[in-house]
XYZ file of C-alpha atoms in Angstrom:
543
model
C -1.357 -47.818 36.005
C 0.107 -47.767 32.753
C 2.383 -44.507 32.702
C 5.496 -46.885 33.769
C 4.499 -48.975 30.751
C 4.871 -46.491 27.931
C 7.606 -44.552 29.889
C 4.995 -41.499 31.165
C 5.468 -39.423 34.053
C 2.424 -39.549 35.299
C -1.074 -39.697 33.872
C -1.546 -37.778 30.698
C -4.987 -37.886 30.095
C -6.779 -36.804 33.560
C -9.755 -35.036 33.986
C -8.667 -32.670 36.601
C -7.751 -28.870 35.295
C -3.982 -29.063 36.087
C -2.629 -25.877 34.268
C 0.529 -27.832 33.328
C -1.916 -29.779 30.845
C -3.377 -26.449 29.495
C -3.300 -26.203 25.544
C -4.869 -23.062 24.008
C -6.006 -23.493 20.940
C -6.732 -20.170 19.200
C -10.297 -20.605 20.627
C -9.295 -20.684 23.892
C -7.183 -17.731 23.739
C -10.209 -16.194 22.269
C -11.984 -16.576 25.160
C -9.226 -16.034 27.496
C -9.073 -12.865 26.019
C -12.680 -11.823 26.336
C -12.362 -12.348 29.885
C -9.314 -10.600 30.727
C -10.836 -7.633 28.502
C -14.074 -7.763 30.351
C -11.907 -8.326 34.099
C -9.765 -5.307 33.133
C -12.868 -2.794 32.092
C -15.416 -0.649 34.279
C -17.409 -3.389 35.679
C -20.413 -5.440 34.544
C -21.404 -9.004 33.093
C -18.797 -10.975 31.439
C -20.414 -13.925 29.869
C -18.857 -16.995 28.524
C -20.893 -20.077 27.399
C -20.044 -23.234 25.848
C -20.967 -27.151 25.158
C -19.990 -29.430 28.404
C -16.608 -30.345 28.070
C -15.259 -27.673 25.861
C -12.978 -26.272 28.336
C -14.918 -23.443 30.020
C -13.725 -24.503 33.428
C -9.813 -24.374 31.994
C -10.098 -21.133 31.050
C -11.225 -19.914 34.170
C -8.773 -21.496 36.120
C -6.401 -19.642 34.161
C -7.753 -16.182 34.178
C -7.889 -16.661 38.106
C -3.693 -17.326 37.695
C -3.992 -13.555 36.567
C -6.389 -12.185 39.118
C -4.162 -9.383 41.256
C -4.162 -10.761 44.766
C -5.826 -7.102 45.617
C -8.949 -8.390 44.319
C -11.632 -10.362 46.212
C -13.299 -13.359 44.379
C -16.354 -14.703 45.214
C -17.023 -18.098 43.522
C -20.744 -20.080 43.136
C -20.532 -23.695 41.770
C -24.035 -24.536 42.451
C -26.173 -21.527 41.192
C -29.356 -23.612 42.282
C -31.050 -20.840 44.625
C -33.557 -18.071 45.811
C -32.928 -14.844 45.770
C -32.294 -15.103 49.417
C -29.911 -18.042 49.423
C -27.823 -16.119 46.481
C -27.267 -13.329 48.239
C -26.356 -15.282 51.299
C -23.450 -17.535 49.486
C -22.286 -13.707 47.596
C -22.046 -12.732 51.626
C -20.462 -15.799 52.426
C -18.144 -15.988 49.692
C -17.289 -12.344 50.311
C -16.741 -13.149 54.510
C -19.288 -10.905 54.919
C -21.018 -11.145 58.375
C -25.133 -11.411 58.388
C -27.555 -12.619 61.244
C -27.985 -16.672 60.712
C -31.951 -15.487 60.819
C -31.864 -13.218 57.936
C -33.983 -13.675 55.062
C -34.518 -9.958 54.169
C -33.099 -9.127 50.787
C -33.015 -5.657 51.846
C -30.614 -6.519 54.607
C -28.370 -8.403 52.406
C -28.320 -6.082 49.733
C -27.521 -3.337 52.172
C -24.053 -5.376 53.731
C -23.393 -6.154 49.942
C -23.201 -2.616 49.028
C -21.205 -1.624 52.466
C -18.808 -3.965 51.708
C -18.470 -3.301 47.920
C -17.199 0.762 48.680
C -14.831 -0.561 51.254
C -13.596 -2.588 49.330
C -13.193 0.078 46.474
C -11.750 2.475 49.085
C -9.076 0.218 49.942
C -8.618 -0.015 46.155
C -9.944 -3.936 45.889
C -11.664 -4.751 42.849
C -15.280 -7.458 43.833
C -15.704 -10.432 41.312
C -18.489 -12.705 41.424
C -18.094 -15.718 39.080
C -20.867 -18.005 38.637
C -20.499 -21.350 37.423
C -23.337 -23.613 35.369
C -25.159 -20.411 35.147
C -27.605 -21.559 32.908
C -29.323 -22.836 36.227
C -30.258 -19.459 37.215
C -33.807 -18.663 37.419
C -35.488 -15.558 35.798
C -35.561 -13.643 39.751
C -32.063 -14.304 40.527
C -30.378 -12.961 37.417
C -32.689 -9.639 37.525
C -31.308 -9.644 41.461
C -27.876 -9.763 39.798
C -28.566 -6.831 37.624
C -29.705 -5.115 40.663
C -26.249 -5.634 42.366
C -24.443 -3.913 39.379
C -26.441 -0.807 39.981
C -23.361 0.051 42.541
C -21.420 2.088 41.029
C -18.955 5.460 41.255
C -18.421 7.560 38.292
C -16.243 5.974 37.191
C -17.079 2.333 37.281
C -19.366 -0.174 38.858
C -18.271 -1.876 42.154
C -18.741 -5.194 40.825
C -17.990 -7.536 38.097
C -19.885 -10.901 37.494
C -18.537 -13.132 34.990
C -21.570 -15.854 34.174
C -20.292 -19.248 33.152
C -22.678 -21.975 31.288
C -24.058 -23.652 28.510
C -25.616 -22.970 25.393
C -29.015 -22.629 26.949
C -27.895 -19.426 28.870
C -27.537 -17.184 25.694
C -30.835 -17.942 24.528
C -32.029 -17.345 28.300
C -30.528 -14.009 28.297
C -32.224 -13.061 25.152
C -35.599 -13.555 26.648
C -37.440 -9.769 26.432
C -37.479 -9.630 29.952
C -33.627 -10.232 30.701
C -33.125 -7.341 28.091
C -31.805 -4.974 30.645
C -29.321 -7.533 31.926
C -28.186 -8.542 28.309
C -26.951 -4.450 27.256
C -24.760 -4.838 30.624
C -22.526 -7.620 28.641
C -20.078 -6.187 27.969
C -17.701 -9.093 26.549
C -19.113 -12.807 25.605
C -17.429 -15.296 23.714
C -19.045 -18.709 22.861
C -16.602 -21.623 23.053
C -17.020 -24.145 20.818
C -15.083 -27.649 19.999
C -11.695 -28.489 19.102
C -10.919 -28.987 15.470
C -9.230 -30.970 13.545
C -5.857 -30.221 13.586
C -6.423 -29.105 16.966
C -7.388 -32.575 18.336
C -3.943 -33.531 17.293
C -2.235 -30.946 18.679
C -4.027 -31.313 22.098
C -3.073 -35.118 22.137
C 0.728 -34.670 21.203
C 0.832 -31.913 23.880
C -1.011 -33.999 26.829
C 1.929 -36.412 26.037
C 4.737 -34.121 25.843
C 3.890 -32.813 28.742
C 3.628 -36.298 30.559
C 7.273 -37.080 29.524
C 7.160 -39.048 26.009
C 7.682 -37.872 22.763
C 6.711 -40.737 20.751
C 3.732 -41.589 18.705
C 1.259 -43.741 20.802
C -1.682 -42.531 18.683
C -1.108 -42.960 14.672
C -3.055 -39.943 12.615
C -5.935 -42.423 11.627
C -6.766 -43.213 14.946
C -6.320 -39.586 15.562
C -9.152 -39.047 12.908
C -11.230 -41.514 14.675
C -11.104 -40.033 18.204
C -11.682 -36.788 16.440
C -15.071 -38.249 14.896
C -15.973 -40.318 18.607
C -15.140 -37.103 20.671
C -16.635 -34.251 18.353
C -13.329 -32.066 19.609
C -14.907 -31.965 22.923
C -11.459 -31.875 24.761
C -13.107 -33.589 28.356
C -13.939 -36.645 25.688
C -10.855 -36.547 24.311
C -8.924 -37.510 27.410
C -11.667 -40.431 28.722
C -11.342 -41.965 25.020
C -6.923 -41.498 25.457
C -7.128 -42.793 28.622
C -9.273 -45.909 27.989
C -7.332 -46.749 25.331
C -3.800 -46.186 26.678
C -5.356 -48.802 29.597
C -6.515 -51.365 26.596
C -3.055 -50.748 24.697
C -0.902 -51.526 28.194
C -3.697 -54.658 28.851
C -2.645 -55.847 25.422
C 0.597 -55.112 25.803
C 0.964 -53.538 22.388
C 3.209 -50.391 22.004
C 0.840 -48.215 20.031
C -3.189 -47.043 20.170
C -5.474 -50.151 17.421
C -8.600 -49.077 16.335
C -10.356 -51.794 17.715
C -8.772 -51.283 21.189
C -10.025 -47.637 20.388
C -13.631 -49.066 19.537
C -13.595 -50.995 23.065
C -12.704 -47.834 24.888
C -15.163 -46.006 22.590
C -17.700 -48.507 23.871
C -16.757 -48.360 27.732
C -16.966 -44.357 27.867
C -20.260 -44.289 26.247
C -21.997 -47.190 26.917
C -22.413 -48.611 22.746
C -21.121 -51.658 21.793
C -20.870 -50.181 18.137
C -20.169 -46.641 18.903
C -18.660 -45.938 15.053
C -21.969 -46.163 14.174
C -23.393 -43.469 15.161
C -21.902 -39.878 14.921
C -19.509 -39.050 17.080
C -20.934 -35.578 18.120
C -24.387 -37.349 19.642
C -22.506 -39.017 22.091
C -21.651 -35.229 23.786
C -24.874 -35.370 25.762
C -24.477 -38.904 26.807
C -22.331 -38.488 29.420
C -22.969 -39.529 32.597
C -23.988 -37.597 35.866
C -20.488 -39.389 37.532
C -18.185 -37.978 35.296
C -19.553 -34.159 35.498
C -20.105 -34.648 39.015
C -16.751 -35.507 39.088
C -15.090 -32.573 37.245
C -17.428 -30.143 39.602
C -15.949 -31.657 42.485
C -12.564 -31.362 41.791
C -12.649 -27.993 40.477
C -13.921 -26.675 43.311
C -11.425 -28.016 45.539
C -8.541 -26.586 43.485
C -10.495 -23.476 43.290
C -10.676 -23.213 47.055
C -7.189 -24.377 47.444
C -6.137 -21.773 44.963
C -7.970 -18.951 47.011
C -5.892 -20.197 50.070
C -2.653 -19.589 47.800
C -4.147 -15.795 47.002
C -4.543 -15.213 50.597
C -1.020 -16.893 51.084
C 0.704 -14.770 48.612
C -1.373 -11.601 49.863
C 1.032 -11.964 53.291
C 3.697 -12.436 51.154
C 3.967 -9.776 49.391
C 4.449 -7.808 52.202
C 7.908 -8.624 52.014
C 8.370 -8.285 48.121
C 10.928 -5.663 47.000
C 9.695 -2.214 46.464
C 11.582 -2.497 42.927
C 9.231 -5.485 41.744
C 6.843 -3.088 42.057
C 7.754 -0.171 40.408
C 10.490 -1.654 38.150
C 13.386 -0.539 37.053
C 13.422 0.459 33.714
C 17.306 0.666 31.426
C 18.373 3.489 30.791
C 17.902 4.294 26.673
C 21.459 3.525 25.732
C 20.873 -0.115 27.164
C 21.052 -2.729 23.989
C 18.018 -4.875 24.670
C 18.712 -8.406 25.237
C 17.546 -11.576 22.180
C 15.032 -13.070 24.465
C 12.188 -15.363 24.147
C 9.002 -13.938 25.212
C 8.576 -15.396 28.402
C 7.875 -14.500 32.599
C 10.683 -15.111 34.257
C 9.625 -17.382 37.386
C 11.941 -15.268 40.004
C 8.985 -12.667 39.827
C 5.832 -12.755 40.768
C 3.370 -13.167 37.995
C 0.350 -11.710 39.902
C 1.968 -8.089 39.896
C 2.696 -8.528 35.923
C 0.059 -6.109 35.145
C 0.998 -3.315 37.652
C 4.507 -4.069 36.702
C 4.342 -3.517 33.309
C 1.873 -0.310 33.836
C 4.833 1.100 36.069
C 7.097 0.884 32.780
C 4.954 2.640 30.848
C 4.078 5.118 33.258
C 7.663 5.860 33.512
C 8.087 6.604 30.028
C 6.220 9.069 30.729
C 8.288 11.067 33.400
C 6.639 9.694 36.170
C 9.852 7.971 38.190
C 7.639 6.670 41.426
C 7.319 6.694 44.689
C 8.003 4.151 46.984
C 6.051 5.408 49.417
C 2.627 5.675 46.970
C 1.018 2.282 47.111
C -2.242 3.228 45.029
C -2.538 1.642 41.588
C -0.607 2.465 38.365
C -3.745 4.266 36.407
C -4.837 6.160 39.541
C -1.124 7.653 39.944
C -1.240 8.431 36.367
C -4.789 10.312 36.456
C -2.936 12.305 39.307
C -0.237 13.493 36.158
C -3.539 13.948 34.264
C -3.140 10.976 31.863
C -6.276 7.520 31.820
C -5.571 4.253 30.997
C -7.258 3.221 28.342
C -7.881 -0.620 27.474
C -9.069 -1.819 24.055
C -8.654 -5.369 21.943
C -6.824 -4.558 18.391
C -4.036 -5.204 16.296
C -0.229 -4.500 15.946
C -1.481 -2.551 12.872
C -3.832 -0.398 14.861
C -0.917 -0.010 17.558
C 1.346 1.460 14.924
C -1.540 3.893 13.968
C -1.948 5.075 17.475
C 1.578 4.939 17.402
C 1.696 4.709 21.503
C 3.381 2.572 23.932
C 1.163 -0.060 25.478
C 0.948 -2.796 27.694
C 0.115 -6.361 26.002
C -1.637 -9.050 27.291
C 0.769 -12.278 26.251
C -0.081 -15.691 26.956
C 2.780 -18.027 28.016
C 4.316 -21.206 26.684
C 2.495 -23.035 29.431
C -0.545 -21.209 29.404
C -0.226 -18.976 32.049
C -0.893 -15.242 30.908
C 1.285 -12.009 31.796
C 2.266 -8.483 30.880
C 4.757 -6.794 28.983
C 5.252 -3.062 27.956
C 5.783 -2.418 23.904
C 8.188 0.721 23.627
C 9.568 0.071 20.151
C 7.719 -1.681 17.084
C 9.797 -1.861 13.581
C 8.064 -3.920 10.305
C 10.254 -7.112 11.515
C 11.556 -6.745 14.836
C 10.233 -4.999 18.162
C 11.348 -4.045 21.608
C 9.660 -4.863 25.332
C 9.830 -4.196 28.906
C 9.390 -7.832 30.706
C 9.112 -7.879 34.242
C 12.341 -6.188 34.961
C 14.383 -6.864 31.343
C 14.232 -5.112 28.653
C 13.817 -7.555 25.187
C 13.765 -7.334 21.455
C 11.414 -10.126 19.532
C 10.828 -10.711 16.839
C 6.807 -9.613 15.655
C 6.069 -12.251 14.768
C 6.474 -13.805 17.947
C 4.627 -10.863 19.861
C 1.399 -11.654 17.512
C 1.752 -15.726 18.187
C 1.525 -15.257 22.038
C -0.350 -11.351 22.343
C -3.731 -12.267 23.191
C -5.003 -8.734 21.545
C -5.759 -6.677 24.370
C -3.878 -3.420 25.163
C -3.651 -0.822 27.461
C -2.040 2.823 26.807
C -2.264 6.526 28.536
C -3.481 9.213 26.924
C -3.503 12.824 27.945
C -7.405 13.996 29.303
C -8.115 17.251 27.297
C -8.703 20.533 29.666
C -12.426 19.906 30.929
C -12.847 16.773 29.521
C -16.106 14.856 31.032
C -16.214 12.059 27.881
C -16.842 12.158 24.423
C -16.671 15.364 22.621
C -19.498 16.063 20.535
C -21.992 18.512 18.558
C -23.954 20.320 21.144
C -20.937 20.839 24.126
C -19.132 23.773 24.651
C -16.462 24.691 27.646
C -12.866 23.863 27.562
C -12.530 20.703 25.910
C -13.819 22.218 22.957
C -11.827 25.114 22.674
C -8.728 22.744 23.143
C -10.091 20.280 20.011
C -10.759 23.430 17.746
C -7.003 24.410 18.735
C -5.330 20.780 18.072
C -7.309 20.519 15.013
C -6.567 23.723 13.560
C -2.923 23.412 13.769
C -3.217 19.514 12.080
C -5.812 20.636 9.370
C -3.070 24.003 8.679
C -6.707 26.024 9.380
C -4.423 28.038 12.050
C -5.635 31.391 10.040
C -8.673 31.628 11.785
C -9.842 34.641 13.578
C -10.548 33.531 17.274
C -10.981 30.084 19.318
C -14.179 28.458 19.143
C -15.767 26.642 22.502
C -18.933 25.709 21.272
C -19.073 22.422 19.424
C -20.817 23.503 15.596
C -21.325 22.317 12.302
C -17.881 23.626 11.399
C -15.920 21.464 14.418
C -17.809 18.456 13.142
C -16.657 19.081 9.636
C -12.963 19.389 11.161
C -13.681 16.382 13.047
C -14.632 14.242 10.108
C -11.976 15.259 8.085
C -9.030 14.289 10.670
C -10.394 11.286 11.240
C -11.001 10.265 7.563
C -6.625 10.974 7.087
C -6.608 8.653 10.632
C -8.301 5.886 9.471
C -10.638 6.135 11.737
C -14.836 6.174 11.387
C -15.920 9.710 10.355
C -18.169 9.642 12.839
C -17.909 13.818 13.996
C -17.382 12.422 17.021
C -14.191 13.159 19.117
C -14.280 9.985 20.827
C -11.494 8.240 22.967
C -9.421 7.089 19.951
C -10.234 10.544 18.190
C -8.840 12.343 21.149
C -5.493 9.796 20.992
C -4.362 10.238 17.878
C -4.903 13.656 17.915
C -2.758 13.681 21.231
C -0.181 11.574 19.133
C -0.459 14.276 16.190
C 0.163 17.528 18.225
C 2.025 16.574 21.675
C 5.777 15.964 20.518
C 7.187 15.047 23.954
C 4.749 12.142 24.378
C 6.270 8.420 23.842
C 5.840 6.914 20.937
C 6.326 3.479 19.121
C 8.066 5.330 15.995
C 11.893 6.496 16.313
C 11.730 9.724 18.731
C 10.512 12.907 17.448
C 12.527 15.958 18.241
C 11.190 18.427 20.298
């Protein structure tokens, strides 16, 4: 109505999730974050929780954008039910077939489970993401822990990532959910925007509309701040009220008492400045959430068409999208921004950018070997291993890893770090090879990493006082050459006093926790200590 009227686009300030509109604050890419972590582990609960409004819905829409289309999704909006109508909307959700007649949980739980280890044999990975979980009962979450039971050894068959509100942390805490809560294994509470924020999220809504110019001055900025409490769904009904008074009045920039009228039509107060603004976040109405709910859930569905769409697809993709090529080491890396480039397919980013790093370590690929990155690379003997850190604990490592980076339009995707200098380092992007500057790689990495690391001769998980076999022979080995102890008589396989002293000591000159403990980061740096002919992030060591 009034987008021709300041020279707009379109709409700036709509409700509806478009990922065009999506600004991350450092919040949001907080939680982003989380979830990817928590996507990208072993399986379990993934929790995120937050005030209405806040964004919770955005940031699932965009971890969804970085779902592989090899996984199947199973989405609830309306977590209202029994035990027995759950586990029928998991089975429909799924496409799994039941009897119409069935109310035996047995019987459900059993085509669950048969279809949760074919899809892990066909290498699919099962999410479950439940919206407004807070309306879970006490029966249905413990049913929920049940389903997470399934499991191989090396990870559960299925990940449930629990969206709500406040209420559903302190639910979770309840003594009897206690089992449930230990399976968390990320949660991140999103709270509002701030200050500075608010203004950001405005000027960006309008940039990306098509206007540069101020409609909103900084004091009535300050004021929509105070009215909206940086809830970012009250942010946009305030704009967009009083972009409609503005164009009504035909003025060319945002009054404050236009403001106060808007103020006063969102949430029903004829003097809304006097009251705080963060008591009108539970006054909205049933409409407007209703609202929201309805049009998520028909993007979601329409975005679950597109997965099955690019799923035939990708059929026809080039073998070398998925197993890039990577330039040769005299190749001069290109100045490039840090960006996707859109002739690729973002949805392989991940497997992409594993395939570069798995290449730096020898492995050239087959074109013929369709099974995931880290399985091919347990096959060489090397595991993926995914953590959240810093570019300071990457240069301690000192390992080649693949970085989660979020994109200039919010989308997130995955690029390979071979080289990192003090100022300046190098990456693998899709299929270019770039140098950026740090800085840039710690303004758009989201934290998360993934490396390989070589699995020590009998290795079944952490090393520690007690075990004896292989694995400990190996660390005595390794740790004897590092610590210059090599003039001791004879290995060692059982894990003693002595191996824990050894232990402690290398990890105290690692910086790591002296723990005794030859955990998966011990084991890592001791790989990067004593194996010269493993990649690096430092300048090449001879072998």
């Amino acid at each position: 109505m009034y987008s021709k009227y300041f020279g707009l686009e379109e709409m700036p300030f709509s409700i509806a999730p478009d990922p065009r509109y999506l600004y991350m604050s450092e919040q949001h890419r907080e939680a982003l974050a989380h979830l990817l972590y928590g996507f990208n582990s072993d399986g379990g609960f993934v929790l995120l929780t937050g005030e209405v409004g806040t964004g919770k819905t955005t940031v699932c829409r965009c971890l969804l954008q970085q779902i592989p289309t090899d996984s199947s999704i199973a989405f609830i909006l309306n977590p209202k039910l029994s035990v027995e109508e759950l586990l029928a909307t998991i089975c429909d959700e799924f496409g799994i077939d039941y009897t119409a007649s069935n109310s035996s949980i047995k019987i459900f739980v059993d085509r669950i489970n048969a279809y949760l280890f074919d899809a892990h044999s066909k290498g699919e990975k099962a999410v479950l993401i439940i919206d407004e979980a807070q309306n879970l009962s006490t029966d249905v979450l413990e049913q929920l822990r049940l389903l997470t039971n399934l499991e191989t050894d090396q990870r559960k068959l299925l990940q449930i990532i629990l969206i709500g509100q406040p209420e559903l942390k302190d639910k979770l805490s309840r003594p009897e959910l206690r089992q449930l809560s230990q399976r968390i294994i990320a949660r991140y509470h999103l709270g509002p925007l701030s200050h500075s924020d608010v203004k950001a999220y405005i000027r960006h809504r309008l940039s990306v509309a098509g206007i540069k110019k101020e409609l909103f001055s900084p004091s009535i900025i300050d004021k929509i701040y105070d009215l909206s409490g940086g809830i970012p769904r009250l942010i946009n009904l305030l704009c967009d009220r009083a972009l409609l008074g503005t164009f009504v009045e035909e003025r060319e920039h945002v009054s404050s008492p236009i403001l106060k009228k808007a103020a006063g039509e969102v949430f029903g107060k004829k003097e809304p400045y006097l009251i705080p603004g963060r008591a009108y976040i539970w006054a909205l109405t049933i409409t407007v959430i209703t609202v929201a709910a309805l049009v998520f859930a028909v993007t979601f569905n329409n975005s679950k068409s597109d997965v099955r769409d690019k799923e035939t697809v990708s059929e026809n993709i080039p073998e070398a999208l998925a197993v890039p090529e990577i330039p040769e080491a005299s190749h001069t890396p290109e100045t490039d921004i840090l960006a996707w480039s859109d002739d690729l397919p973002i949805q392989k980013s991940r497997e992409m950018a594993l395939a570069s790093l798995l290449k730096l370590w020898g492995d050239s690929g087959n074109a013929e070997d369709k099974s995931p990155v880290c399985e091919r690379a347990k096959r060489r003997g090397l595991l993926c291993f995914t953590t959240r850190g810093s570019l300071g604990s990457l240069r301690r490592i000192d390992r080649q890893a693949v970085l989660t980076i979020i994109g200039d339009n919010g989308g997130v995707f995955y690029a390979t770090l071979t080289s990192l200098e003090e100022s300046n380092a190098i990456v693998i992007v899709g299929d270019k090879t770039i140098e950026v500057p740090t800085g840039r790689i710690e303004d758009k990495w989201l934290g998360n990493y993934t490396l390989l690391w070589k699995i020590p001769p009998g290795y079944n998980g952490y090393i520690k006082r007690g075990d004896s076999g292989p694995s400990v022979a190996w660390l005595y080995e390794e740790l004897s050459g590092i610590l210059d102890e090599t003039g001791r008589i004879g290995g060692k396989n059982e894990f003693d006093d002595e191996l824990v002293d050894m232990v402690k000591t290398f990890q105290r000159s690692a910086g790591l926790l002296p723990d005794g403990i030859a955990g998966l980061q011990t084991i890592i740096m001791i790989n990067s200590a004593t194996d010269i002919g493993s990649p690096t992030l430092s300048e090449k060591r001879e072998t």
